[in-house]
mmCIF file of C-alpha atoms and ligand atoms in Angstrom:
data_model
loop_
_atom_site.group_PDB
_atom_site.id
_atom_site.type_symbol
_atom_site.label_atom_id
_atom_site.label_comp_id
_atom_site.label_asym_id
_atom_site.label_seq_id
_atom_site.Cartn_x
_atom_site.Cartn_y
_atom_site.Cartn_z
ATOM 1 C CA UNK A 174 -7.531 21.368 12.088
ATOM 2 C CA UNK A 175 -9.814 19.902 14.522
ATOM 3 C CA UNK A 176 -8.883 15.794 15.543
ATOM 4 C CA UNK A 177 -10.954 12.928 14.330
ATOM 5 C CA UNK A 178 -14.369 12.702 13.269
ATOM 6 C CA UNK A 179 -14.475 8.946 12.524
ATOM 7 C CA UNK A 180 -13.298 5.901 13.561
ATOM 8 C CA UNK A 181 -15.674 2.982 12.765
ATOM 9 C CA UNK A 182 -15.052 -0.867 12.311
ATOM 10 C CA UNK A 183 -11.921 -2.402 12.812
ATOM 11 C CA UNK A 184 -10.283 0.929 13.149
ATOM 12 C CA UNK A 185 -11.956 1.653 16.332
ATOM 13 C CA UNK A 186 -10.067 -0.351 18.473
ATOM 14 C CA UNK A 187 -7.430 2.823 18.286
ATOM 15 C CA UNK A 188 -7.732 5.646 20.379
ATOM 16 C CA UNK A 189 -8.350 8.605 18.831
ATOM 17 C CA UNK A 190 -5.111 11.059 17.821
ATOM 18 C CA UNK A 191 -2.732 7.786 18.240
ATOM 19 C CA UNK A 192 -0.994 8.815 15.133
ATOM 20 C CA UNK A 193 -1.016 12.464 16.327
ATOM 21 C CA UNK A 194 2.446 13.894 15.604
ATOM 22 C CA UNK A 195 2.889 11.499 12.420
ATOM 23 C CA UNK A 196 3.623 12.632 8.798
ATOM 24 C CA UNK A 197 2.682 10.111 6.260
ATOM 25 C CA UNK A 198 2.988 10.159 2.121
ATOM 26 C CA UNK A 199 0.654 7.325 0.818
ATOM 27 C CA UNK A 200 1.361 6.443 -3.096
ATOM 28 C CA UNK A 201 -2.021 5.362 -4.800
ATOM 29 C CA UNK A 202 -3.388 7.270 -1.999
ATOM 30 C CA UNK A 203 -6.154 8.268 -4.235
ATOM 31 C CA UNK A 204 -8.287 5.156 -4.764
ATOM 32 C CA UNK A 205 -8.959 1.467 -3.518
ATOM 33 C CA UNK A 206 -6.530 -0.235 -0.370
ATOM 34 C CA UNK A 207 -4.736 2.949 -0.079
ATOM 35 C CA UNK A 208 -6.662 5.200 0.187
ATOM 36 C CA UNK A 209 -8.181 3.516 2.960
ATOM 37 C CA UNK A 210 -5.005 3.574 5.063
ATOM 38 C CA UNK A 211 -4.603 7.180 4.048
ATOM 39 C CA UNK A 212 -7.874 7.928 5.476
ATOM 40 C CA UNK A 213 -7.318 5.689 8.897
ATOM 41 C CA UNK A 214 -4.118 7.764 9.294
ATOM 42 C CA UNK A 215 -5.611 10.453 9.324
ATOM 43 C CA UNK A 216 -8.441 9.380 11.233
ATOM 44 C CA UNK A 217 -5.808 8.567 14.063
ATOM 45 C CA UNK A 218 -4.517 11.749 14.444
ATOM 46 C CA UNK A 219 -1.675 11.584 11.633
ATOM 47 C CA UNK A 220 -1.228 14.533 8.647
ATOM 48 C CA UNK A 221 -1.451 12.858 5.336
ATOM 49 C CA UNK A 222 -0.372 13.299 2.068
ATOM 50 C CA UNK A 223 -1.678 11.234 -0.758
ATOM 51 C CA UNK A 224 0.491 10.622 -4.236
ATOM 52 C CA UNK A 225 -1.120 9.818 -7.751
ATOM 53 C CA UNK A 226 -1.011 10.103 -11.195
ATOM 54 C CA UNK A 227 -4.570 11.899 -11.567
ATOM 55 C CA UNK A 228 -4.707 14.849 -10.029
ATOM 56 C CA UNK A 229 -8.417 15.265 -10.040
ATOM 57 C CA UNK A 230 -9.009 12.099 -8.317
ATOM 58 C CA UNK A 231 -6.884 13.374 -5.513
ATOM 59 C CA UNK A 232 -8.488 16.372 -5.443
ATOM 60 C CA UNK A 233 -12.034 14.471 -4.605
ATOM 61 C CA UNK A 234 -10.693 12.018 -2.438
ATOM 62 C CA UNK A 235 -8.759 14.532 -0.601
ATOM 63 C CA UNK A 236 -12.266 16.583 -0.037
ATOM 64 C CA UNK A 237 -14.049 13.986 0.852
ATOM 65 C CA UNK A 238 -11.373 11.982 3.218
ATOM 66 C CA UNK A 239 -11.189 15.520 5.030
ATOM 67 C CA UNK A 240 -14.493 15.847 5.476
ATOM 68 C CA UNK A 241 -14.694 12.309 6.927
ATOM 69 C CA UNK A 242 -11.522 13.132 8.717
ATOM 70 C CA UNK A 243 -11.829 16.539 10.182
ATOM 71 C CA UNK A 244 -8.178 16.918 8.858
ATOM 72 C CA UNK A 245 -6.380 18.675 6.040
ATOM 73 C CA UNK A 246 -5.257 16.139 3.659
ATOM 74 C CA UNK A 247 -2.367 17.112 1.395
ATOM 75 C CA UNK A 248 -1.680 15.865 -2.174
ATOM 76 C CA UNK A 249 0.601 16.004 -4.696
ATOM 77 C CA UNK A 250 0.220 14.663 -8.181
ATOM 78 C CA UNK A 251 3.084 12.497 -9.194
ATOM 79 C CA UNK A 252 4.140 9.209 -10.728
ATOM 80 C CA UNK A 253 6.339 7.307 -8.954
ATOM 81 C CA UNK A 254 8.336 5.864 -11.724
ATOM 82 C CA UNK A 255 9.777 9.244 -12.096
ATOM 83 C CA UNK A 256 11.968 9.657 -9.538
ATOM 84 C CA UNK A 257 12.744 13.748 -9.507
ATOM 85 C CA UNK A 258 9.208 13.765 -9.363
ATOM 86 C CA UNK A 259 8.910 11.923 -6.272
ATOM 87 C CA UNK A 260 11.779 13.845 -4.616
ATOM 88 C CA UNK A 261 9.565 16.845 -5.251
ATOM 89 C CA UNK A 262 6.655 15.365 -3.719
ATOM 90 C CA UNK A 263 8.768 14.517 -0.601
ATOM 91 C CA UNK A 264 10.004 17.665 -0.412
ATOM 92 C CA UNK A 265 6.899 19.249 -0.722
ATOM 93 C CA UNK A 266 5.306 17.504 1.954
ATOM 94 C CA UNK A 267 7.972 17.889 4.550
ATOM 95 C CA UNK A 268 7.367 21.684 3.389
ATOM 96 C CA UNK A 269 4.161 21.506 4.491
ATOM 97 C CA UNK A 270 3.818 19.319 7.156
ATOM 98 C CA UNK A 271 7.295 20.017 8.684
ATOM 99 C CA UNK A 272 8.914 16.460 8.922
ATOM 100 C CA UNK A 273 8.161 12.730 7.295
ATOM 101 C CA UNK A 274 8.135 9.813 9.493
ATOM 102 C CA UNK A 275 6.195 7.071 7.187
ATOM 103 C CA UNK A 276 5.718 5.973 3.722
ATOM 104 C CA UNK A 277 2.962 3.453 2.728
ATOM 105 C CA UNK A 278 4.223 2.658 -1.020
ATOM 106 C CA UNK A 279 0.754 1.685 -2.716
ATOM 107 C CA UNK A 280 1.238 2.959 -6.177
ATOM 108 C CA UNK A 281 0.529 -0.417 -8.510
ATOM 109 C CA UNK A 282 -0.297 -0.769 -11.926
ATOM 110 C CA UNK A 283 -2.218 -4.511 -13.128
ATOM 111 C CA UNK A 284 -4.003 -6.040 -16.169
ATOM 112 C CA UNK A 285 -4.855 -9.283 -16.891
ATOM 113 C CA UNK A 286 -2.852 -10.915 -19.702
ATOM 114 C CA UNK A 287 -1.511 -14.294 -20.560
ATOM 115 C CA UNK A 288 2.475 -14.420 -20.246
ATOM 116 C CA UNK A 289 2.811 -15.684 -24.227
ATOM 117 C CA UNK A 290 0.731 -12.007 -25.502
ATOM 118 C CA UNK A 291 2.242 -10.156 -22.959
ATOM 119 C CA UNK A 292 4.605 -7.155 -24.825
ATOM 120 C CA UNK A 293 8.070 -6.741 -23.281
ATOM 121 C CA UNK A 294 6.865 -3.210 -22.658
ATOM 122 C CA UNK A 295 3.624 -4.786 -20.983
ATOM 123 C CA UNK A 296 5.921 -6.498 -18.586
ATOM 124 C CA UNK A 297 8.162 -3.554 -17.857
ATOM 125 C CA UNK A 298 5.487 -0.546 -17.304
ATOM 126 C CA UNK A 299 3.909 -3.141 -14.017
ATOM 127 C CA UNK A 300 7.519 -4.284 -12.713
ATOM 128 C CA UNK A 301 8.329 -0.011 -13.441
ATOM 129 C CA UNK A 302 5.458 1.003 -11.311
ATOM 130 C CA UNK A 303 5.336 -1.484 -8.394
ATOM 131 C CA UNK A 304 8.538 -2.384 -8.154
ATOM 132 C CA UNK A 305 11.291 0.647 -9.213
ATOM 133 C CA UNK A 306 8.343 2.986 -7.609
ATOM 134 C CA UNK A 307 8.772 1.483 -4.719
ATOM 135 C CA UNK A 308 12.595 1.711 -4.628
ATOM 136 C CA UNK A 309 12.336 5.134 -6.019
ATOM 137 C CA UNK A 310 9.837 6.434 -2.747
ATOM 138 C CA UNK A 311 12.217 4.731 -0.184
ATOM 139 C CA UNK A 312 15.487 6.052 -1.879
ATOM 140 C CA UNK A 313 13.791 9.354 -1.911
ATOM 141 C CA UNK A 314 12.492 9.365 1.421
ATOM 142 C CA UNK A 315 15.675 7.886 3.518
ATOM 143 C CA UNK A 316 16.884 10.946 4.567
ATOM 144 C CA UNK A 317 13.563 12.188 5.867
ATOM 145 C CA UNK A 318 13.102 8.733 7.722
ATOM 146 C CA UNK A 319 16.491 8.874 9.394
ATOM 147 C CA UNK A 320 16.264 12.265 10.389
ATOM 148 C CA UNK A 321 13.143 11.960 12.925
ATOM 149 C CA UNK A 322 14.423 8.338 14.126
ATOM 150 C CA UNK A 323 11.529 6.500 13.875
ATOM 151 C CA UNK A 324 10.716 6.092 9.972
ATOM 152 C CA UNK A 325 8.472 3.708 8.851
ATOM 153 C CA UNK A 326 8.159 2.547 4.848
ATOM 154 C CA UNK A 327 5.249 -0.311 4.699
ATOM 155 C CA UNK A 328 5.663 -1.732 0.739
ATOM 156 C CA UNK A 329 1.807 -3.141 -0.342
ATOM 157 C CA UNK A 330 2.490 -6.668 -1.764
ATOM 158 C CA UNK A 331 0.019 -9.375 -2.693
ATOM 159 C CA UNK A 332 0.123 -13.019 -2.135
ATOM 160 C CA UNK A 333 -0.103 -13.644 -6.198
ATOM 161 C CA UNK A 334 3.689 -14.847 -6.549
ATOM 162 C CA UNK A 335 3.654 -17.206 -3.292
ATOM 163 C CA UNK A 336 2.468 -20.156 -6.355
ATOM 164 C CA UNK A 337 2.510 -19.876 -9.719
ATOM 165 C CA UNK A 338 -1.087 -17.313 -10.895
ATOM 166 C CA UNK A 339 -2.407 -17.644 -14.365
ATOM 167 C CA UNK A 340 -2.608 -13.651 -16.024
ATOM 168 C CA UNK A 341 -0.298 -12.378 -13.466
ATOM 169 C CA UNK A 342 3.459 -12.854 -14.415
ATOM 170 C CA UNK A 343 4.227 -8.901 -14.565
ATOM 171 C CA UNK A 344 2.350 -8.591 -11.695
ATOM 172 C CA UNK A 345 3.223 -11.752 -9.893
ATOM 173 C CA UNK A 346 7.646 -10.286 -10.407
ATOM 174 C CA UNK A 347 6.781 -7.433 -9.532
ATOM 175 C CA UNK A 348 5.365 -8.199 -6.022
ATOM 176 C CA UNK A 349 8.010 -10.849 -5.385
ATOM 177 C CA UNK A 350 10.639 -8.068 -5.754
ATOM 178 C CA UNK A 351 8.553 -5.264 -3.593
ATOM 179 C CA UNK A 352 8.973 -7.915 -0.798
ATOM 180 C CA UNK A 353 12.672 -8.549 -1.261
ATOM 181 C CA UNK A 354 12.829 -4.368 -1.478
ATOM 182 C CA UNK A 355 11.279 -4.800 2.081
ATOM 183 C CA UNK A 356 13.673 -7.533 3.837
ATOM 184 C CA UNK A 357 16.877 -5.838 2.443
ATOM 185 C CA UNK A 358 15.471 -2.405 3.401
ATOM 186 C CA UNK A 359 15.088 -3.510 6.498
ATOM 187 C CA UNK A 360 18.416 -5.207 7.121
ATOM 188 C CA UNK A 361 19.958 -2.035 6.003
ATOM 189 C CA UNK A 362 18.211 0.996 7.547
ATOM 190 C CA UNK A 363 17.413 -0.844 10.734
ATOM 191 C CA UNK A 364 20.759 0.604 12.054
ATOM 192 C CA UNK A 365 18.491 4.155 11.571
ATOM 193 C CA UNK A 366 15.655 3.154 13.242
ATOM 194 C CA UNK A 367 13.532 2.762 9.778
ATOM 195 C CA UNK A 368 11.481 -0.154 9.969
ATOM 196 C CA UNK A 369 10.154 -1.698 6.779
ATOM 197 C CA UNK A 370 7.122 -4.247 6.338
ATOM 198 C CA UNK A 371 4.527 -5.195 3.720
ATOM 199 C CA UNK A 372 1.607 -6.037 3.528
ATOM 200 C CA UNK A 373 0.057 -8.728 1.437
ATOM 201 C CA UNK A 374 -3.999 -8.237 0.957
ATOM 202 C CA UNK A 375 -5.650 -11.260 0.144
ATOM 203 C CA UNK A 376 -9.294 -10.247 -1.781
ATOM 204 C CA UNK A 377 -10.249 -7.426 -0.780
ATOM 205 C CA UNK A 378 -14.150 -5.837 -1.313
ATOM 206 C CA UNK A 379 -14.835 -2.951 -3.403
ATOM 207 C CA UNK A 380 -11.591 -2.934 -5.024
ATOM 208 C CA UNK A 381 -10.641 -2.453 -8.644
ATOM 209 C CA UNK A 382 -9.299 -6.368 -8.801
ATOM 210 C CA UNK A 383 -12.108 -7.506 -6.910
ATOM 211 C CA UNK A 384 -14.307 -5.087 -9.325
ATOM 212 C CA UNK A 385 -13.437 -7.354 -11.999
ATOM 213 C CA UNK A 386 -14.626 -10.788 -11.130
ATOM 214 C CA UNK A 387 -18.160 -11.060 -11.453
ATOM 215 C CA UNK A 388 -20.771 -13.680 -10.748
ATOM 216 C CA UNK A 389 -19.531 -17.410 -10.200
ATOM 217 C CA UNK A 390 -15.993 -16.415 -10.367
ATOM 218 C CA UNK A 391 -16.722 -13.954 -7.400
ATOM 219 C CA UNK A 392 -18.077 -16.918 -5.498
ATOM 220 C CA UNK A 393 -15.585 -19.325 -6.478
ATOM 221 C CA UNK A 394 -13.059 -16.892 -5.101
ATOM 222 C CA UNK A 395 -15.197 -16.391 -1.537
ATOM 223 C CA UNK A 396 -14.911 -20.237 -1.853
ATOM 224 C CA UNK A 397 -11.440 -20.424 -1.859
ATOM 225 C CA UNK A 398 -11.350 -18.127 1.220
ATOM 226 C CA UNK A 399 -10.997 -20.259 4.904
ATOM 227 C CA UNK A 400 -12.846 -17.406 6.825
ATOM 228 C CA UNK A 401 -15.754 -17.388 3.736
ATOM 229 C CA UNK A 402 -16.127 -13.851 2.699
ATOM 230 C CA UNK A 403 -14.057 -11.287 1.669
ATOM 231 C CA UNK A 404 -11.753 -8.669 3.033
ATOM 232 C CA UNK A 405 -12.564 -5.171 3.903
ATOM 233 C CA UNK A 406 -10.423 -1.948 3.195
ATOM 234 C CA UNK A 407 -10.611 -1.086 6.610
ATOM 235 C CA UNK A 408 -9.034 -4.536 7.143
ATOM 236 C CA UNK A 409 -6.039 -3.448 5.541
ATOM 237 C CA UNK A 410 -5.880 -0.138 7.083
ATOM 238 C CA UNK A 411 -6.545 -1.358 10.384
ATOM 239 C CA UNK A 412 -2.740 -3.729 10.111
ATOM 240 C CA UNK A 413 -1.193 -0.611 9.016
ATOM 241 C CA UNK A 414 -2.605 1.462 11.132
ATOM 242 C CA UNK A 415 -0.824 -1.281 13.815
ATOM 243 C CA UNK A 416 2.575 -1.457 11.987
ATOM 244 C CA UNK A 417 2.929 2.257 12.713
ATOM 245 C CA UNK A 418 1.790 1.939 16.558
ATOM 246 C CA UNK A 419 4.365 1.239 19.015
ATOM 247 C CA UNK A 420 2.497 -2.092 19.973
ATOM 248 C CA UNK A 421 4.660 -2.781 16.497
ATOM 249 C CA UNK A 422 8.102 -1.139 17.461
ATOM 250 C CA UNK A 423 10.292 -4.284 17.301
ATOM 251 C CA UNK A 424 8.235 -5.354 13.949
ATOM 252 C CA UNK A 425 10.538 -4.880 10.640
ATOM 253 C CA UNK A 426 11.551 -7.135 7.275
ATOM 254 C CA UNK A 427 7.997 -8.894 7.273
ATOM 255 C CA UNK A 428 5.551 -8.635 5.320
ATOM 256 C CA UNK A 429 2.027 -9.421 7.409
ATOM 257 C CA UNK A 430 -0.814 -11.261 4.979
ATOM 258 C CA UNK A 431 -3.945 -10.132 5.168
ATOM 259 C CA UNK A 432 -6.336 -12.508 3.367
ATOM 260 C CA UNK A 433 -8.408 -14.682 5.079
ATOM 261 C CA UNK A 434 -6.206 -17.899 5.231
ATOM 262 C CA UNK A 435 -6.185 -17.752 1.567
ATOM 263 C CA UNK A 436 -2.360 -18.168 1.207
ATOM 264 C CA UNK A 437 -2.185 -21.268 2.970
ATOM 265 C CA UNK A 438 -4.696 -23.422 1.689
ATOM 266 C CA UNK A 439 -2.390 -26.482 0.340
ATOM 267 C CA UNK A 440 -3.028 -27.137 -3.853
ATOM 268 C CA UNK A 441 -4.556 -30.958 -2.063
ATOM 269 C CA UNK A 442 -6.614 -29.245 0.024
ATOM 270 C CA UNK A 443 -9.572 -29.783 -2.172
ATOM 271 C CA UNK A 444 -9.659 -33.477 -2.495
ATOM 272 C CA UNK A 445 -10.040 -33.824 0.968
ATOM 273 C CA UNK A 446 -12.964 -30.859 1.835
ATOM 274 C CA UNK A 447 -15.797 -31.406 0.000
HETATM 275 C C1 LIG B 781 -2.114 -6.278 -22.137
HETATM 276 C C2 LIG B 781 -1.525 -4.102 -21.590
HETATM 277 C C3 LIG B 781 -2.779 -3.888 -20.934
HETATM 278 C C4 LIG B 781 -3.719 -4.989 -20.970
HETATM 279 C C5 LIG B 781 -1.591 -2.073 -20.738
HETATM 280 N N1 LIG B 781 -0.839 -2.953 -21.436
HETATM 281 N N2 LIG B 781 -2.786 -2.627 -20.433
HETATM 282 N N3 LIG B 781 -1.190 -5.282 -22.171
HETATM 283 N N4 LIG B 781 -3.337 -6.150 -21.559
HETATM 284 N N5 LIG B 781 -4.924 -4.868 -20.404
HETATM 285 C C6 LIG B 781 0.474 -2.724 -22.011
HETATM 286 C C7 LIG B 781 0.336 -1.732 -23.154
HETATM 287 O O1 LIG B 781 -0.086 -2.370 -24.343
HETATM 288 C C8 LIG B 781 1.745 -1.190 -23.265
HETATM 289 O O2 LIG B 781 2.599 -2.072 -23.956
HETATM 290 C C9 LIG B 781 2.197 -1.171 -21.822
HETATM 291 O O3 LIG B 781 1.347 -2.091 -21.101
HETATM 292 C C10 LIG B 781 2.044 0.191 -21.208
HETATM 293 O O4 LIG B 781 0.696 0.590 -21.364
HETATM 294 P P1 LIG B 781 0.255 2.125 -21.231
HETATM 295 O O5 LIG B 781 -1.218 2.185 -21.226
HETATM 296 O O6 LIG B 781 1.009 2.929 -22.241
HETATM 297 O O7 LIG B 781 0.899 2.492 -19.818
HETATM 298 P P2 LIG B 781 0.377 3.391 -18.686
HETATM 299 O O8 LIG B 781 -0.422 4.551 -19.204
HETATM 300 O O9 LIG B 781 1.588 3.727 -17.899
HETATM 301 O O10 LIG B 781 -0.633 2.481 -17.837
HETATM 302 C C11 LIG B 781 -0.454 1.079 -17.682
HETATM 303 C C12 LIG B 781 -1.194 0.604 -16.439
HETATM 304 C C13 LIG B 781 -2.655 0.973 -16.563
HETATM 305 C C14 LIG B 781 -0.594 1.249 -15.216
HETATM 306 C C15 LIG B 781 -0.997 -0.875 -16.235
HETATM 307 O O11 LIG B 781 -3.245 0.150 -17.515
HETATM 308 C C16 LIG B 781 -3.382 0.888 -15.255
HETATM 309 O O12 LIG B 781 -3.277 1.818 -14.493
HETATM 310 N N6 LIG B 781 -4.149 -0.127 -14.991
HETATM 311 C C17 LIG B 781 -5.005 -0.226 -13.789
HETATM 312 C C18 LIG B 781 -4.283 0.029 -12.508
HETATM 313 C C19 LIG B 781 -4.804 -0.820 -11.403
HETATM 314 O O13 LIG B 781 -5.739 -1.591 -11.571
HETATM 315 N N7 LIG B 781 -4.189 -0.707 -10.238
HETATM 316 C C20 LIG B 781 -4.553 -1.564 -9.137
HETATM 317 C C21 LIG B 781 -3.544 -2.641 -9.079
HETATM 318 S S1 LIG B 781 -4.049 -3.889 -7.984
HETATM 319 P P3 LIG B 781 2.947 -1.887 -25.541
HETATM 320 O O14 LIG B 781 3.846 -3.021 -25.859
HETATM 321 O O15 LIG B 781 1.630 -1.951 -26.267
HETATM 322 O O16 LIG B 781 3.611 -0.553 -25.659
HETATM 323 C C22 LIG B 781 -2.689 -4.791 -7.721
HETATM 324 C C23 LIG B 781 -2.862 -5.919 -6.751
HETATM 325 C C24 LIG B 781 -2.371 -7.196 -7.338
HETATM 326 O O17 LIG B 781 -1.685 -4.560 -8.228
HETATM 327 C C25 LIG B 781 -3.213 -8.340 -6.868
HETATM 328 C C26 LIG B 781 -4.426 -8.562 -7.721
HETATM 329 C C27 LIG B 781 -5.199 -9.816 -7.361
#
């Protein structure tokens, strides 16, 4: 297919077809944060497949990201706490794309839901999704990484476990483990020249989580942002879209936040900023 069609926002500090050449399967490819990376991928140059548990909504997105694209977007249905079923959807996409070189692991599952009415079950099916689907994509895709010699995994995190967040302990264990996945991944396979980073999105616009919050607790979280706003997809996209340049070659076991300064704003910070 013909090379990009758009490249708008932060994204268009690339140059067009930088990714050309690159294979990459995005999990929860289909909606929200990753889909936007799928769809800067593919905007620089790279042939995409995008995982998910809904086959229809890949289907749309996958129509409509190649239309913005100009490229032929691939997708496989799958859930990634099956792992035969992730093997297949490697195996599929090397089929059709001929090799794999990176894997943005984006599949998540969250709810809110206080810690003391949370069912064991609850707890497992979020640390099952995020976490052991993580795993489960990296294990499956090693061999694929190695083989090209410049395999990339980037594991989405969030900042939610860096303190202690109300609603979010499934969520919150989950994450802290995808970014231990990613330093011991990288300690590991950096002898195969597979990098592995995260990246930790602060609030980010027209997201599902961000979707939620309505009305003063929407501003109160803009509030609590140092830069005063939100983040956009193409925010996110844009750092991965980096992590898989060569400007990021000697980049691997970190996990780059993306949030505005949110992070970092000390619990005293508010008695002293009015
Ligand atoms: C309490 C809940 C629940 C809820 C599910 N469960 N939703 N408990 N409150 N709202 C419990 C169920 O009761 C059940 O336990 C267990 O979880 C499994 O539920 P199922 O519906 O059977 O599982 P499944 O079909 O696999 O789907 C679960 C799910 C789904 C993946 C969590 O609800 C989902 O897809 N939610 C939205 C996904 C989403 O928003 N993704 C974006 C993530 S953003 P019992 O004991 O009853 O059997 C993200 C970023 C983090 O992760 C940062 C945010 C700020």
């Amino acid at each position: 297919m013909s090379a990009t069609k758009v490249r708008t926002g932060p994204l268009a500090v690339f140059e067009a077809n930088l990714l050309a050449g690159h294979v990459a399967l995005v999990t929860g490819g289909g909606t929200g944060i990753c889909r936007g990376i799928a769809q800067a991928f593919a905007a620089c140059g790279a042939d995409v497949c995008i995982v998910g548990r809904k086959g229809e909504v890949l289907a749309q997105t996958a129509a409509e990201m190649s239309a913005a694209t100009g490229r032929d977007i691939f997708f496989v249905p799958c859930d990634v706490r099956q792992p035969d079923a992730v093997a297949d959807a490697i195996a599929q996409t090397i089929a059709k794309f001929g090799h794999l070189d990176t894997v943005v692991n984006g599949a998540a599952g969250n709810f809110l839901a206080p810690a003391a009415a949370l069912s064991a079950n609850g707890f497992r099916t979020v640390v099952d999704i995020d976490l052991c689907g993580t795993f489960n994509v990296a294990r499956a895709a090693f061999e694929a990484l190695r083989l090209g010699g410049r395999g990339l995994i980037i594991n989405i995190s969030a900042t939610l476990h860096y303190g202690g967040t109300p609603l979010q302990i499934h969520a919150s264990a989950a994450k802290a483990g995808v970014d231990a996945v990613t330093r011991n991944l990288a300690v590991e396979w950096g002898q195969f020249g597979i990098r592995v980073n995260g990246i930790a999105p602060g609030p980010i616009a027209e997201t599902e989580g961000m979707r939620r919050l309505a009305g003063s607790a929407a501003d109160k979280a803009k509030a609590s942002v140092p830069l005063g706003r939100f983040g956009a997809i193409e925010e996110i996209a844009a750092a991965a879209v980096f992590l898989r340049s060569s400007a990021a070659a000697y980049i691997t076991g970190t996990t780059l936040v993306v949030d505005g300064g949110q992070s970092v704003v000390a619990a005293a910070a508010h008695m002293m900023m009015t």
